[in-house]
XYZ file of C-alpha atoms in Angstrom:
320
model
C 102.370 135.196 111.501
C 98.754 134.802 112.613
C 98.673 131.267 111.192
C 101.793 130.308 113.129
C 100.402 131.785 116.350
C 97.125 129.939 115.886
C 98.983 126.649 115.397
C 101.029 127.293 118.539
C 97.944 128.056 120.646
C 96.092 125.030 119.260
C 99.032 122.801 120.162
C 99.104 124.169 123.713
C 95.372 123.590 124.111
C 95.773 120.079 122.783
C 98.556 119.378 125.294
C 96.412 120.712 128.128
C 93.490 118.530 127.055
C 95.749 115.459 126.932
C 97.017 116.286 130.427
C 93.445 116.677 131.712
C 92.504 113.308 130.196
C 95.532 111.762 131.883
C 94.526 113.142 135.287
C 90.949 111.958 134.748
C 92.198 108.441 134.057
C 94.158 108.524 137.316
C 91.051 109.689 139.159
C 89.027 106.797 137.724
C 91.786 104.408 138.736
C 91.497 105.473 142.384
C 87.703 105.831 142.316
C 87.920 109.590 142.793
C 85.221 111.852 141.417
C 86.171 112.954 137.918
C 87.217 116.588 137.886
C 86.380 118.874 134.986
C 88.099 121.996 133.782
C 85.291 124.203 132.539
C 87.681 127.018 131.738
C 89.726 124.812 129.378
C 86.578 123.461 127.734
C 85.226 126.975 127.210
C 88.579 128.194 125.901
C 88.779 125.366 123.373
C 85.237 126.041 122.176
C 85.936 129.742 121.739
C 89.246 129.169 119.982
C 87.932 126.492 117.614
C 86.517 128.913 114.980
C 89.638 131.088 115.196
C 91.811 128.055 114.595
C 89.618 127.027 111.663
C 89.840 130.523 110.190
C 93.606 130.851 110.318
C 94.176 127.257 109.263
C 91.985 127.842 106.217
C 93.762 131.121 105.462
C 97.146 129.401 105.692
C 96.058 126.488 103.523
C 94.638 128.875 100.919
C 97.809 130.951 100.806
C 99.979 127.851 100.404
C 97.750 126.129 97.848
C 97.054 129.241 95.790
C 100.762 130.034 95.475
C 101.609 126.427 94.584
C 98.807 126.121 92.044
C 99.573 129.365 90.223
C 103.296 128.609 89.934
C 102.972 125.038 88.643
C 102.922 124.172 84.912
C 99.433 124.119 83.440
C 99.979 120.531 82.289
C 100.417 119.483 85.948
C 97.268 121.178 87.229
C 94.735 118.887 88.949
C 91.322 120.633 88.854
C 89.653 117.930 90.974
C 91.915 118.763 93.910
C 91.256 122.474 93.455
C 87.505 121.996 93.231
C 87.506 119.825 96.338
C 89.449 122.409 98.341
C 87.248 125.295 97.216
C 84.072 123.350 97.977
C 85.256 122.608 101.507
C 86.483 126.191 101.918
C 83.039 127.499 101.012
C 81.429 125.341 103.692
C 83.970 126.465 106.291
C 83.498 130.154 105.458
C 79.732 129.823 105.800
C 80.232 128.214 109.193
C 82.789 130.850 110.262
C 80.407 133.682 109.462
C 77.955 132.083 111.861
C 80.467 131.169 114.602
C 82.259 134.530 114.471
C 79.181 136.734 114.483
C 80.454 138.217 117.768
C 83.646 139.336 116.000
C 82.497 141.578 113.111
C 85.981 142.994 112.611
C 87.373 139.494 111.898
C 84.598 138.827 109.412
C 85.204 142.149 107.685
C 89.004 142.093 107.647
C 89.740 138.354 107.272
C 86.758 136.193 106.366
C 85.341 138.432 103.612
C 88.696 139.143 101.864
C 89.545 135.430 102.037
C 86.179 134.568 100.524
C 86.670 137.183 97.765
C 90.062 135.699 96.816
C 88.672 132.182 96.662
C 85.648 133.332 94.623
C 87.916 135.137 92.155
C 89.934 131.965 91.622
C 86.775 129.868 91.409
C 85.588 131.816 88.358
C 88.504 130.457 86.300
C 88.058 126.843 87.414
C 85.335 125.721 84.969
C 87.457 126.607 81.930
C 90.604 125.211 83.567
C 88.784 121.944 84.282
C 87.583 121.628 80.691
C 91.033 122.267 79.246
C 92.748 119.888 81.672
C 90.504 117.033 80.584
C 92.649 114.086 79.403
C 90.730 114.123 76.126
C 92.227 117.492 75.103
C 94.916 116.656 72.549
C 97.128 118.495 70.105
C 94.417 118.778 67.448
C 92.080 120.427 69.941
C 94.721 122.937 71.030
C 95.289 123.741 67.369
C 91.587 124.504 66.928
C 91.576 126.694 70.035
C 94.715 128.526 68.873
C 93.042 129.222 65.545
C 90.000 130.712 67.280
C 91.920 132.988 69.675
C 94.578 133.982 67.162
C 97.663 132.850 69.080
C 99.297 129.602 70.197
C 97.899 128.342 73.502
C 99.190 124.766 73.598
C 100.562 124.554 77.174
C 102.590 121.424 76.458
C 104.681 123.421 73.997
C 104.933 126.766 75.780
C 105.280 125.249 79.289
C 103.084 128.043 80.628
C 102.216 128.157 84.339
C 98.649 128.266 85.593
C 99.064 131.980 86.313
C 100.307 132.546 82.781
C 97.376 130.569 81.442
C 94.881 132.618 83.453
C 96.520 135.799 82.173
C 95.605 134.769 78.606
C 91.942 135.498 79.507
C 90.615 132.701 77.324
C 87.194 133.207 78.906
C 86.663 135.777 76.127
C 86.154 132.805 73.793
C 84.533 130.659 76.488
C 81.611 129.305 74.464
C 83.713 128.277 71.471
C 86.395 126.707 73.660
C 83.746 124.880 75.686
C 82.337 123.383 72.478
C 85.771 122.085 71.483
C 86.403 120.733 74.987
C 82.993 119.046 74.962
C 83.786 117.262 71.698
C 87.192 116.236 73.068
C 85.538 114.754 76.160
C 83.102 112.734 74.035
C 85.936 111.449 71.846
C 87.882 110.538 74.965
C 84.937 108.558 76.341
C 84.785 106.515 73.141
C 88.534 105.899 73.181
C 88.343 104.907 76.852
C 85.571 102.422 76.041
C 87.783 100.815 73.391
C 90.681 100.717 75.869
C 88.473 99.026 78.468
C 87.306 96.416 75.973
C 90.901 95.736 74.914
C 91.886 95.295 78.568
C 88.945 92.945 79.111
C 90.016 90.760 76.185
C 93.630 90.779 77.357
C 92.523 89.445 80.740
C 90.141 86.865 79.260
C 91.243 83.244 79.518
C 90.079 80.115 77.725
C 89.080 77.447 80.245
C 90.014 73.823 79.623
C 89.633 70.540 81.457
C 90.951 67.030 80.876
C 88.517 64.682 79.160
C 88.019 61.344 80.974
C 91.670 60.801 81.957
C 92.684 60.758 78.293
C 95.325 63.495 78.720
C 93.372 65.389 76.107
C 91.596 68.655 76.834
C 88.250 70.194 75.958
C 86.890 73.721 76.351
C 84.733 74.637 79.343
C 83.134 77.942 80.334
C 82.447 78.642 76.670
C 79.271 80.590 77.423
C 81.244 83.078 79.536
C 83.649 83.782 76.679
C 80.869 84.162 74.140
C 78.969 86.462 76.524
C 81.975 88.818 76.640
C 82.200 88.802 72.851
C 78.467 89.477 72.491
C 78.570 92.367 74.965
C 81.520 93.933 73.189
C 79.869 93.503 69.805
C 76.855 95.505 70.998
C 79.063 98.169 72.614
C 81.308 98.546 69.564
C 78.381 98.778 67.154
C 76.849 101.469 69.377
C 80.109 103.419 69.472
C 80.324 103.359 65.685
C 76.997 105.219 65.487
C 78.345 108.099 67.595
C 79.030 111.420 65.833
C 82.317 111.580 67.791
C 83.753 108.293 66.502
C 85.861 109.733 63.666
C 89.281 109.921 65.430
C 89.125 106.208 66.355
C 86.776 104.922 63.658
C 89.425 102.743 62.013
C 90.349 101.214 65.357
C 86.695 100.615 66.251
C 86.035 98.903 62.915
C 89.090 96.684 63.363
C 87.864 95.771 66.832
C 84.428 94.957 65.439
C 85.893 92.708 62.744
C 88.019 90.897 65.324
C 84.964 90.303 67.513
C 82.980 88.911 64.585
C 85.875 86.642 63.657
C 86.125 85.549 67.301
C 82.423 84.774 67.446
C 82.573 82.716 64.266
C 85.643 80.891 65.569
C 84.010 80.080 68.903
C 80.844 78.862 67.200
C 82.901 76.592 64.936
C 84.966 75.428 67.920
C 81.842 74.454 69.848
C 80.506 72.549 66.835
C 83.830 70.786 66.334
C 84.090 69.870 70.011
C 80.548 68.487 69.958
C 81.523 66.198 67.069
C 84.793 65.166 68.717
C 83.036 64.314 71.998
C 80.587 62.105 70.066
C 83.177 60.290 67.971
C 86.063 59.923 70.427
C 84.505 57.071 72.434
C 83.545 55.309 69.219
C 86.983 55.345 67.596
C 88.875 54.404 70.717
C 87.601 50.861 70.305
C 89.905 48.615 68.249
C 87.037 46.781 66.554
C 85.805 49.953 64.883
C 89.288 50.763 63.577
C 89.588 47.266 62.088
C 86.244 47.521 60.293
C 86.508 51.131 59.125
C 90.124 51.538 58.024
C 89.647 54.740 56.000
C 87.431 56.395 58.586
C 89.834 55.408 61.338
C 92.734 56.915 59.399
C 90.771 60.150 58.910
C 89.825 60.150 62.601
C 93.434 59.737 63.711
C 94.469 62.721 61.586
C 91.657 64.907 62.925
C 92.175 63.705 66.490
C 95.879 64.563 66.315
C 95.120 68.047 65.029
C 92.466 68.564 67.695
C 94.784 67.323 70.441
C 97.562 69.687 69.334
C 95.234 72.702 69.316
C 93.737 71.855 72.693
C 97.118 71.146 74.292
C 98.335 74.546 73.100
C 95.156 76.214 74.389
C 95.613 74.552 77.770
C 99.238 75.691 78.065
C 98.652 79.226 76.739
C 95.034 80.063 77.623
C 95.106 83.803 76.858
C 92.084 84.495 74.659
C 93.999 86.865 72.385
C 96.879 84.420 71.980
C 94.507 81.572 71.203
C 92.469 83.500 68.674
């Protein structure tokens, strides 16, 4: 009820201020001295902390109810943390602005702060267990430690139900498991990012001297990506948290090495083709070197086919 009344008063004050601004604009239009309404200004200043207080109280009541009733798997700790951080700043300001109203501080501000603080105590553990790296195997380890099943994706428990489990009793052990899960997730995310980078990577080609044949360009950029990923993947494989994705990381490493070898060979082959192509395009050479010309035509045809395909379908992964 107090929240609704505060909203109603704030809306009335806002309407009055808009009306005052309208009259002031008319006064400026007719070069009349601008009138001020000191009473309205004073009233708005005095009501501002009250409006902040009841708005915060209403937001807390709405959010707290919504959060506690939603499934644990839908909880977003970042949003909760952001709200509580801002609420703490507002409460500190309200205690200062409402120092002339000790009864409001005692009966509204302090109880509101106590409720928010009580909820805040559960947030660190909630945040750790809502990390995207927490998977079934981690819930199984936690369940083994506490002695009962706590996998929220199976039990569909609400946040309130989760809090009622009082898992803080095993806080240190659960935090260790969550910490490992976060490290494993970081490694998996790094592999995902590298995969995405390779999927977006394109082989660059350009036509060679109006011959309707293509050669590779921007080779250094492609090799630079491969080199960077080789270093990153080798570093990941030294991590103590690599085990869940070790096979995948090793496969990625082998693909990168194969890619590097392929690009090196491609560069060498292109260098030779660029040297020989002008030579064998002359008819006199083909007449004098029949066998070499025959070999060149075979190689040139193969090269042209590969490069034409690379030009039409330049995706690095498709090409490799």
